[in-house]
Amino acid sequence: MQLTIALAQSGFPKKGDAIAQAERYAEKAAAAGAQLLVFPENFMLPGILDSEGVKEISEPLDGPFARAMADIALRHHLWIVYVIFEENPDGGQPFNTAVTVDAEGVQRGAYRKCHLYDAHGVLESDRSVAGDQLPQPVDTPFGPLGVAICYDLRFPEVARALAVAGCKLVLFPSAWNAGPRKVKHWTTLLRARAIENELFVAGICHAGKRYTGKTLVADPLGRIVASARGSSKGNAPQDLVICTIDTDAVESARDAMPVLDHRRPELYAN
């Protein structure tokens, strides 16, 4: 099955207006014939915020931000995946949540990031709470869709669980911090998740001073079939990557190398 995806390597919006920025990307994606548009992690933020700032900007999944994104999906007849800081009903720090909306503006999935990045002087756990479930496939007209977030990429169990559940495409909306060898890590991990699960993997990275960029799509053989510019030093430019994939390539790869069929899950329980 042919699927055209649009991956927004977006930055912090001018004057903090993420919705206006989303509208511009949606117009371009729709004009290019895309069926699916994906935004990076931290998409809703006006800039780098501390824990209190993130808590203040958080909203419920039926709040104004989510409704505005649903309107954009409906207006442009696009499936959209975006990441929101979801208000915590217990009053604590918010969840970092990936939301999937269909082309009619109906919310079809919400995944709370379950691996928080506490490394290299960054404490994500100071500003958000980890979810307690792995992502579940989202039913779409183009097959089950997997959505995980950024640091989840470093845990192969996440993509493997989605592959076993039937996904042929897994998305990683991310805000991959710049630093030594970070683009190499990013590209290697995305390609590895694609190769070991024999599916398509798309990494959608935030642009700007702090992040690597290098949004890309890897096919089931690990080949990079589309990408944006990026740098381990940061200052990644904004871009929109348009890529048409053929999900039938997943079955072709698995027929030739039936890795999933050769698993021994009874040995992996512990």
PDB file of C-alpha atoms in Angstrom:
ATOM      1  CA  MET A   1       0.000   0.000   0.000  1.00  0.00           C
ATOM      2  CA  GLN A   2       1.277   3.435  -0.941  1.00  0.00           C
ATOM      3  CA  LEU A   3       1.329   6.016   1.866  1.00  0.00           C
ATOM      4  CA  THR A   4       2.597   9.584   1.617  1.00  0.00           C
ATOM      5  CA  ILE A   5       3.816  10.998   4.904  1.00  0.00           C
ATOM      6  CA  ALA A   6       4.853  14.539   5.790  1.00  0.00           C
ATOM      7  CA  LEU A   7       7.323  15.025   8.634  1.00  0.00           C
ATOM      8  CA  ALA A   8       7.571  18.531  10.071  1.00  0.00           C
ATOM      9  CA  GLN A   9      11.022  19.447  11.345  1.00  0.00           C
ATOM     10  CA  SER A  10       9.511  22.456  13.061  1.00  0.00           C
ATOM     11  CA  GLY A  11      11.066  24.825  15.589  1.00  0.00           C
ATOM     12  CA  PHE A  12       9.723  26.924  18.398  1.00  0.00           C
ATOM     13  CA  PRO A  13       7.033  29.088  16.773  1.00  0.00           C
ATOM     14  CA  LYS A  14       7.302  32.842  16.554  1.00  0.00           C
ATOM     15  CA  LYS A  15       5.325  34.479  19.364  1.00  0.00           C
ATOM     16  CA  GLY A  16       4.577  31.029  20.716  1.00  0.00           C
ATOM     17  CA  ASP A  17       1.814  30.337  18.199  1.00  0.00           C
ATOM     18  CA  ALA A  18       2.144  26.614  17.561  1.00  0.00           C
ATOM     19  CA  ILE A  19      -1.327  26.379  16.048  1.00  0.00           C
ATOM     20  CA  ALA A  20      -0.542  28.915  13.318  1.00  0.00           C
ATOM     21  CA  GLN A  21       2.672  27.033  12.589  1.00  0.00           C
ATOM     22  CA  ALA A  22       0.752  23.745  12.412  1.00  0.00           C
ATOM     23  CA  GLU A  23      -1.673  25.296   9.943  1.00  0.00           C
ATOM     24  CA  ARG A  24       1.177  26.323   7.642  1.00  0.00           C
ATOM     25  CA  TYR A  25       2.721  22.864   7.683  1.00  0.00           C
ATOM     26  CA  ALA A  26      -0.684  21.245   7.128  1.00  0.00           C
ATOM     27  CA  GLU A  27      -1.300  23.414   4.063  1.00  0.00           C
ATOM     28  CA  LYS A  28       2.029  22.313   2.578  1.00  0.00           C
ATOM     29  CA  ALA A  29       1.476  18.660   3.475  1.00  0.00           C
ATOM     30  CA  ALA A  30      -1.993  18.582   1.952  1.00  0.00           C
ATOM     31  CA  ALA A  31      -0.757  20.320  -1.198  1.00  0.00           C
ATOM     32  CA  ALA A  32       1.907  17.603  -1.541  1.00  0.00           C
ATOM     33  CA  GLY A  33      -0.726  14.874  -1.337  1.00  0.00           C
ATOM     34  CA  ALA A  34       0.228  13.612   2.117  1.00  0.00           C
ATOM     35  CA  GLN A  35      -2.180  11.446   4.094  1.00  0.00           C
ATOM     36  CA  LEU A  36      -0.278  11.669   7.391  1.00  0.00           C
ATOM     37  CA  LEU A  37       1.451  14.677   8.981  1.00  0.00           C
ATOM     38  CA  VAL A  38       3.695  14.289  12.023  1.00  0.00           C
ATOM     39  CA  PHE A  39       5.067  16.998  14.329  1.00  0.00           C
ATOM     40  CA  PRO A  40       8.043  16.627  16.702  1.00  0.00           C
ATOM     41  CA  GLU A  41       8.156  16.428  20.466  1.00  0.00           C
ATOM     42  CA  ASN A  42       7.971  19.823  22.254  1.00  0.00           C
ATOM     43  CA  PHE A  43       5.838  20.998  19.347  1.00  0.00           C
ATOM     44  CA  MET A  44       3.401  22.959  21.540  1.00  0.00           C
ATOM     45  CA  LEU A  45       6.070  24.824  23.516  1.00  0.00           C
ATOM     46  CA  PRO A  46       6.960  28.483  22.816  1.00  0.00           C
ATOM     47  CA  GLY A  47      10.541  27.821  23.954  1.00  0.00           C
ATOM     48  CA  ILE A  48      12.545  26.017  26.626  1.00  0.00           C
ATOM     49  CA  LEU A  49      10.458  26.053  29.811  1.00  0.00           C
ATOM     50  CA  ASP A  50      11.185  24.965  33.374  1.00  0.00           C
ATOM     51  CA  SER A  51       8.954  22.540  35.237  1.00  0.00           C
ATOM     52  CA  GLU A  52       6.516  25.225  36.346  1.00  0.00           C
ATOM     53  CA  GLY A  53       6.300  26.667  32.847  1.00  0.00           C
ATOM     54  CA  VAL A  54       5.546  23.268  31.350  1.00  0.00           C
ATOM     55  CA  LYS A  55       2.900  22.623  33.984  1.00  0.00           C
ATOM     56  CA  GLU A  56       1.259  25.985  33.275  1.00  0.00           C
ATOM     57  CA  ILE A  57       1.065  25.358  29.532  1.00  0.00           C
ATOM     58  CA  SER A  58      -0.288  21.808  29.879  1.00  0.00           C
ATOM     59  CA  GLU A  59      -3.856  21.050  28.800  1.00  0.00           C
ATOM     60  CA  PRO A  60      -6.277  18.124  28.908  1.00  0.00           C
ATOM     61  CA  LEU A  61      -6.636  16.045  25.763  1.00  0.00           C
ATOM     62  CA  ASP A  62      -9.957  17.732  25.007  1.00  0.00           C
ATOM     63  CA  GLY A  63      -8.605  21.234  25.664  1.00  0.00           C
ATOM     64  CA  PRO A  64      -8.231  24.213  23.293  1.00  0.00           C
ATOM     65  CA  PHE A  65      -4.926  23.032  21.812  1.00  0.00           C
ATOM     66  CA  ALA A  66      -6.252  19.569  20.997  1.00  0.00           C
ATOM     67  CA  ARG A  67      -9.460  21.001  19.536  1.00  0.00           C
ATOM     68  CA  ALA A  68      -7.474  23.367  17.324  1.00  0.00           C
ATOM     69  CA  MET A  69      -5.314  20.507  16.051  1.00  0.00           C
ATOM     70  CA  ALA A  70      -8.431  18.445  15.349  1.00  0.00           C
ATOM     71  CA  ASP A  71      -9.832  21.343  13.327  1.00  0.00           C
ATOM     72  CA  ILE A  72      -6.636  21.482  11.258  1.00  0.00           C
ATOM     73  CA  ALA A  73      -6.814  17.742  10.582  1.00  0.00           C
ATOM     74  CA  LEU A  74     -10.423  18.034   9.451  1.00  0.00           C
ATOM     75  CA  ARG A  75      -9.853  21.142   7.353  1.00  0.00           C
ATOM     76  CA  HIS A  76      -6.958  19.610   5.432  1.00  0.00           C
ATOM     77  CA  HIS A  77      -8.231  16.012   5.532  1.00  0.00           C
ATOM     78  CA  LEU A  78      -5.016  14.750   7.137  1.00  0.00           C
ATOM     79  CA  TRP A  79      -4.202  12.268   9.823  1.00  0.00           C
ATOM     80  CA  ILE A  80      -2.011  14.190  12.280  1.00  0.00           C
ATOM     81  CA  VAL A  81       0.306  13.048  15.062  1.00  0.00           C
ATOM     82  CA  TYR A  82       1.498  15.674  17.530  1.00  0.00           C
ATOM     83  CA  VAL A  83       2.889  15.783  21.070  1.00  0.00           C
ATOM     84  CA  ILE A  84       1.240  17.717  23.868  1.00  0.00           C
ATOM     85  CA  PHE A  85       1.959  18.235  27.542  1.00  0.00           C
ATOM     86  CA  GLU A  86      -1.147  16.604  28.922  1.00  0.00           C
ATOM     87  CA  GLU A  87      -2.537  18.048  32.129  1.00  0.00           C
ATOM     88  CA  ASN A  88      -2.200  15.611  35.017  1.00  0.00           C
ATOM     89  CA  PRO A  89      -5.611  14.950  36.593  1.00  0.00           C
ATOM     90  CA  ASP A  90      -3.828  14.360  39.922  1.00  0.00           C
ATOM     91  CA  GLY A  91      -2.423  17.888  39.846  1.00  0.00           C
ATOM     92  CA  GLY A  92       1.216  16.876  39.442  1.00  0.00           C
ATOM     93  CA  GLN A  93       3.581  17.439  36.553  1.00  0.00           C
ATOM     94  CA  PRO A  94       2.010  16.719  33.141  1.00  0.00           C
ATOM     95  CA  PHE A  95       2.425  13.732  30.877  1.00  0.00           C
ATOM     96  CA  ASN A  96       4.363  14.025  27.612  1.00  0.00           C
ATOM     97  CA  THR A  97       1.705  12.607  25.309  1.00  0.00           C
ATOM     98  CA  ALA A  98       1.628  11.771  21.598  1.00  0.00           C
ATOM     99  CA  VAL A  99      -1.848  12.253  20.145  1.00  0.00           C
ATOM    100  CA  THR A 100      -3.122  10.795  16.875  1.00  0.00           C
ATOM    101  CA  VAL A 101      -6.066  12.491  15.150  1.00  0.00           C
ATOM    102  CA  ASP A 102      -7.798  11.166  12.046  1.00  0.00           C
ATOM    103  CA  ALA A 103      -8.758  13.088   8.909  1.00  0.00           C
ATOM    104  CA  GLU A 104     -12.210  13.775  10.366  1.00  0.00           C
ATOM    105  CA  GLY A 105     -10.709  15.432  13.433  1.00  0.00           C
ATOM    106  CA  VAL A 106     -11.443  12.494  15.748  1.00  0.00           C
ATOM    107  CA  GLN A 107      -8.816  11.514  18.308  1.00  0.00           C
ATOM    108  CA  ARG A 108      -7.738   7.918  17.664  1.00  0.00           C
ATOM    109  CA  GLY A 109      -4.826   7.414  20.014  1.00  0.00           C
ATOM    110  CA  ALA A 110      -2.893   8.912  22.923  1.00  0.00           C
ATOM    111  CA  TYR A 111       0.383   7.549  24.263  1.00  0.00           C
ATOM    112  CA  ARG A 112       2.110   8.871  27.392  1.00  0.00           C
ATOM    113  CA  LYS A 113       5.892   8.724  27.049  1.00  0.00           C
ATOM    114  CA  CYS A 114       7.119   5.973  29.366  1.00  0.00           C
ATOM    115  CA  HIS A 115      10.911   6.483  29.227  1.00  0.00           C
ATOM    116  CA  LEU A 116      12.066   9.863  30.544  1.00  0.00           C
ATOM    117  CA  TYR A 117      15.436  11.302  29.551  1.00  0.00           C
ATOM    118  CA  ASP A 118      17.475  11.895  32.708  1.00  0.00           C
ATOM    119  CA  ALA A 119      20.989  12.129  31.284  1.00  0.00           C
ATOM    120  CA  HIS A 120      23.723  14.599  30.314  1.00  0.00           C
ATOM    121  CA  GLY A 121      22.436  17.181  32.781  1.00  0.00           C
ATOM    122  CA  VAL A 122      18.846  17.004  31.547  1.00  0.00           C
ATOM    123  CA  LEU A 123      16.151  15.870  34.000  1.00  0.00           C
ATOM    124  CA  GLU A 124      12.994  15.255  32.030  1.00  0.00           C
ATOM    125  CA  SER A 125      11.467  13.722  35.153  1.00  0.00           C
ATOM    126  CA  ASP A 126      11.497  17.194  36.745  1.00  0.00           C
ATOM    127  CA  ARG A 127       8.952  18.482  34.269  1.00  0.00           C
ATOM    128  CA  SER A 128       6.849  15.474  33.273  1.00  0.00           C
ATOM    129  CA  VAL A 129       5.566  12.164  34.632  1.00  0.00           C
ATOM    130  CA  ALA A 130       6.234   8.853  32.914  1.00  0.00           C
ATOM    131  CA  GLY A 131       3.360   6.862  31.493  1.00  0.00           C
ATOM    132  CA  ASP A 132       2.886   3.315  32.728  1.00  0.00           C
ATOM    133  CA  GLN A 133       2.058   1.528  29.465  1.00  0.00           C
ATOM    134  CA  LEU A 134       3.821   0.768  26.210  1.00  0.00           C
ATOM    135  CA  PRO A 135       2.319   2.391  23.108  1.00  0.00           C
ATOM    136  CA  GLN A 136      -0.500   0.511  21.433  1.00  0.00           C
ATOM    137  CA  PRO A 137      -1.081   0.365  17.654  1.00  0.00           C
ATOM    138  CA  VAL A 138      -3.449   2.984  16.279  1.00  0.00           C
ATOM    139  CA  ASP A 139      -5.932   1.644  13.738  1.00  0.00           C
ATOM    140  CA  THR A 140      -5.740   3.650  10.500  1.00  0.00           C
ATOM    141  CA  PRO A 141      -6.839   3.176   6.862  1.00  0.00           C
ATOM    142  CA  PHE A 142      -3.176   2.507   6.059  1.00  0.00           C
ATOM    143  CA  GLY A 143      -2.741  -0.200   8.687  1.00  0.00           C
ATOM    144  CA  PRO A 144      -1.773  -0.286  12.367  1.00  0.00           C
ATOM    145  CA  LEU A 145       0.406   2.715  13.208  1.00  0.00           C
ATOM    146  CA  GLY A 146       3.000   2.770  15.981  1.00  0.00           C
ATOM    147  CA  VAL A 147       3.835   5.990  17.819  1.00  0.00           C
ATOM    148  CA  ALA A 148       6.542   6.309  20.482  1.00  0.00           C
ATOM    149  CA  ILE A 149       8.472   9.379  21.670  1.00  0.00           C
ATOM    150  CA  CYS A 150      12.160  10.351  21.465  1.00  0.00           C
ATOM    151  CA  TYR A 151      14.067   8.531  24.259  1.00  0.00           C
ATOM    152  CA  ASP A 152      11.846   5.474  23.703  1.00  0.00           C
ATOM    153  CA  LEU A 153      14.007   4.938  20.605  1.00  0.00           C
ATOM    154  CA  ARG A 154      16.887   3.730  22.794  1.00  0.00           C
ATOM    155  CA  PHE A 155      14.755   0.873  24.152  1.00  0.00           C
ATOM    156  CA  PRO A 156      14.356  -1.778  21.433  1.00  0.00           C
ATOM    157  CA  GLU A 157      11.482  -3.430  23.288  1.00  0.00           C
ATOM    158  CA  VAL A 158       9.176  -0.542  22.350  1.00  0.00           C
ATOM    159  CA  ALA A 159       9.475  -0.878  18.576  1.00  0.00           C
ATOM    160  CA  ARG A 160       9.544  -4.671  18.841  1.00  0.00           C
ATOM    161  CA  ALA A 161       6.242  -4.720  20.733  1.00  0.00           C
ATOM    162  CA  LEU A 162       4.673  -2.533  18.043  1.00  0.00           C
ATOM    163  CA  ALA A 163       6.066  -4.742  15.271  1.00  0.00           C
ATOM    164  CA  VAL A 164       4.691  -7.892  16.900  1.00  0.00           C
ATOM    165  CA  ALA A 165       1.342  -6.105  17.232  1.00  0.00           C
ATOM    166  CA  GLY A 166       1.219  -5.637  13.453  1.00  0.00           C
ATOM    167  CA  CYS A 167       2.673  -2.180  12.794  1.00  0.00           C
ATOM    168  CA  LYS A 168       4.475  -1.609   9.506  1.00  0.00           C
ATOM    169  CA  LEU A 169       5.348   2.002  10.325  1.00  0.00           C
ATOM    170  CA  VAL A 170       6.600   3.318  13.668  1.00  0.00           C
ATOM    171  CA  LEU A 171       6.948   7.044  14.333  1.00  0.00           C
ATOM    172  CA  PHE A 172       9.307   8.652  16.827  1.00  0.00           C
ATOM    173  CA  PRO A 173       8.407  12.343  17.263  1.00  0.00           C
ATOM    174  CA  SER A 174      11.436  13.685  19.104  1.00  0.00           C
ATOM    175  CA  ALA A 175      13.407  16.578  20.509  1.00  0.00           C
ATOM    176  CA  TRP A 176      16.816  14.899  20.200  1.00  0.00           C
ATOM    177  CA  ASN A 177      19.303  17.024  22.107  1.00  0.00           C
ATOM    178  CA  ALA A 178      22.425  18.143  20.274  1.00  0.00           C
ATOM    179  CA  GLY A 179      25.801  16.912  21.508  1.00  0.00           C
ATOM    180  CA  PRO A 180      28.836  14.866  20.488  1.00  0.00           C
ATOM    181  CA  ARG A 181      27.904  12.006  18.136  1.00  0.00           C
ATOM    182  CA  LYS A 182      24.190  12.610  18.689  1.00  0.00           C
ATOM    183  CA  VAL A 183      23.266  12.605  14.969  1.00  0.00           C
ATOM    184  CA  LYS A 184      25.201   9.351  14.583  1.00  0.00           C
ATOM    185  CA  HIS A 185      23.283   7.848  17.499  1.00  0.00           C
ATOM    186  CA  TRP A 186      19.973   9.098  16.096  1.00  0.00           C
ATOM    187  CA  THR A 187      20.457   7.739  12.593  1.00  0.00           C
ATOM    188  CA  THR A 188      21.963   4.464  13.792  1.00  0.00           C
ATOM    189  CA  LEU A 189      19.158   3.777  16.263  1.00  0.00           C
ATOM    190  CA  LEU A 190      16.410   4.604  13.774  1.00  0.00           C
ATOM    191  CA  ARG A 191      17.974   2.352  11.150  1.00  0.00           C
ATOM    192  CA  ALA A 192      18.510  -0.401  13.730  1.00  0.00           C
ATOM    193  CA  ARG A 193      14.861  -0.330  14.806  1.00  0.00           C
ATOM    194  CA  ALA A 194      13.878  -0.579  11.128  1.00  0.00           C
ATOM    195  CA  ILE A 195      16.277  -3.442  10.362  1.00  0.00           C
ATOM    196  CA  GLU A 196      15.603  -5.590  13.416  1.00  0.00           C
ATOM    197  CA  ASN A 197      11.813  -5.305  13.014  1.00  0.00           C
ATOM    198  CA  GLU A 198      11.746  -5.133   9.203  1.00  0.00           C
ATOM    199  CA  LEU A 199       9.402  -2.168   9.039  1.00  0.00           C
ATOM    200  CA  PHE A 200       9.458   1.543   8.233  1.00  0.00           C
ATOM    201  CA  VAL A 201      10.671   3.893  10.951  1.00  0.00           C
ATOM    202  CA  ALA A 202      10.354   7.670  10.860  1.00  0.00           C
ATOM    203  CA  GLY A 203      12.202   9.940  13.260  1.00  0.00           C
ATOM    204  CA  ILE A 204      10.761  13.446  13.425  1.00  0.00           C
ATOM    205  CA  CYS A 205      13.119  15.809  15.223  1.00  0.00           C
ATOM    206  CA  HIS A 206      12.665  19.351  16.474  1.00  0.00           C
ATOM    207  CA  ALA A 207      14.610  22.107  14.730  1.00  0.00           C
ATOM    208  CA  GLY A 208      16.526  24.915  16.384  1.00  0.00           C
ATOM    209  CA  LYS A 209      19.600  25.717  18.431  1.00  0.00           C
ATOM    210  CA  ARG A 210      19.270  22.925  20.995  1.00  0.00           C
ATOM    211  CA  TYR A 211      18.339  19.984  18.755  1.00  0.00           C
ATOM    212  CA  THR A 212      19.953  17.850  16.071  1.00  0.00           C
ATOM    213  CA  GLY A 213      17.218  17.858  13.449  1.00  0.00           C
ATOM    214  CA  LYS A 214      17.974  15.154  10.836  1.00  0.00           C
ATOM    215  CA  THR A 215      14.366  14.055  10.478  1.00  0.00           C
ATOM    216  CA  LEU A 216      14.403  10.882   8.385  1.00  0.00           C
ATOM    217  CA  VAL A 217      12.618   7.782   7.136  1.00  0.00           C
ATOM    218  CA  ALA A 218      14.312   4.370   7.163  1.00  0.00           C
ATOM    219  CA  ASP A 219      12.909   1.457   5.165  1.00  0.00           C
ATOM    220  CA  PRO A 220      12.689  -2.197   6.328  1.00  0.00           C
ATOM    221  CA  LEU A 221      16.245  -2.818   5.116  1.00  0.00           C
ATOM    222  CA  GLY A 222      17.572   0.159   7.064  1.00  0.00           C
ATOM    223  CA  ARG A 223      18.091   2.404   4.049  1.00  0.00           C
ATOM    224  CA  ILE A 224      17.450   6.108   4.593  1.00  0.00           C
ATOM    225  CA  VAL A 225      14.906   6.962   1.913  1.00  0.00           C
ATOM    226  CA  ALA A 226      14.236  10.595   2.887  1.00  0.00           C
ATOM    227  CA  SER A 227      15.828  13.046   5.308  1.00  0.00           C
ATOM    228  CA  ALA A 228      16.265  16.658   6.353  1.00  0.00           C
ATOM    229  CA  ARG A 229      19.486  18.370   7.326  1.00  0.00           C
ATOM    230  CA  GLY A 230      20.817  18.076  10.846  1.00  0.00           C
ATOM    231  CA  SER A 231      23.901  18.539  13.007  1.00  0.00           C
ATOM    232  CA  SER A 232      25.234  17.242  16.312  1.00  0.00           C
ATOM    233  CA  LYS A 233      26.054  20.880  17.090  1.00  0.00           C
ATOM    234  CA  GLY A 234      22.403  21.896  16.881  1.00  0.00           C
ATOM    235  CA  ASN A 235      20.924  24.787  14.903  1.00  0.00           C
ATOM    236  CA  ALA A 236      18.966  22.395  12.696  1.00  0.00           C
ATOM    237  CA  PRO A 237      16.902  24.241  10.062  1.00  0.00           C
ATOM    238  CA  GLN A 238      13.145  23.933   9.790  1.00  0.00           C
ATOM    239  CA  ASP A 239      11.937  21.697   6.979  1.00  0.00           C
ATOM    240  CA  LEU A 240       9.102  19.491   5.775  1.00  0.00           C
ATOM    241  CA  VAL A 241      10.090  16.016   4.594  1.00  0.00           C
ATOM    242  CA  ILE A 242       7.644  14.427   2.149  1.00  0.00           C
ATOM    243  CA  CYS A 243       8.068  10.720   1.523  1.00  0.00           C
ATOM    244  CA  THR A 244       5.946   8.054  -0.162  1.00  0.00           C
ATOM    245  CA  ILE A 245       6.442   4.566   1.214  1.00  0.00           C
ATOM    246  CA  ASP A 246       5.096   1.210   0.074  1.00  0.00           C
ATOM    247  CA  THR A 247       4.131  -0.820   3.131  1.00  0.00           C
ATOM    248  CA  ASP A 248       4.166  -3.992   1.005  1.00  0.00           C
ATOM    249  CA  ALA A 249       7.954  -3.760   1.318  1.00  0.00           C
ATOM    250  CA  VAL A 250       7.558  -4.890   4.923  1.00  0.00           C
ATOM    251  CA  GLU A 251       6.154  -8.259   3.895  1.00  0.00           C
ATOM    252  CA  SER A 252       8.805  -8.636   1.194  1.00  0.00           C
ATOM    253  CA  ALA A 253      11.575  -8.083   3.741  1.00  0.00           C
ATOM    254  CA  ARG A 254      10.013 -10.474   6.242  1.00  0.00           C
ATOM    255  CA  ASP A 255       9.482 -13.179   3.623  1.00  0.00           C
ATOM    256  CA  ALA A 256      13.168 -13.039   2.735  1.00  0.00           C
ATOM    257  CA  MET A 257      14.382 -12.845   6.350  1.00  0.00           C
ATOM    258  CA  PRO A 258      11.645 -14.060   8.743  1.00  0.00           C
ATOM    259  CA  VAL A 259      13.222 -12.660  11.903  1.00  0.00           C
ATOM    260  CA  LEU A 260       9.952 -12.169  13.772  1.00  0.00           C
ATOM    261  CA  ASP A 261       8.950 -15.775  13.063  1.00  0.00           C
ATOM    262  CA  HIS A 262      12.284 -16.980  14.427  1.00  0.00           C
ATOM    263  CA  ARG A 263      11.922 -15.278  17.794  1.00  0.00           C
ATOM    264  CA  ARG A 264      12.062 -17.401  20.965  1.00  0.00           C
ATOM    265  CA  PRO A 265       9.852 -15.380  23.337  1.00  0.00           C
ATOM    266  CA  GLU A 266       9.787 -18.217  25.859  1.00  0.00           C
ATOM    267  CA  LEU A 267      13.493 -17.520  26.431  1.00  0.00           C
ATOM    268  CA  TYR A 268      13.068 -13.772  26.852  1.00  0.00           C
ATOM    269  CA  ALA A 269      10.525 -13.680  29.676  1.00  0.00           C
ATOM    270  CA  ASN A 270      12.958 -12.382  32.282  1.00  0.00           C
TER     271      ASN A 270
END
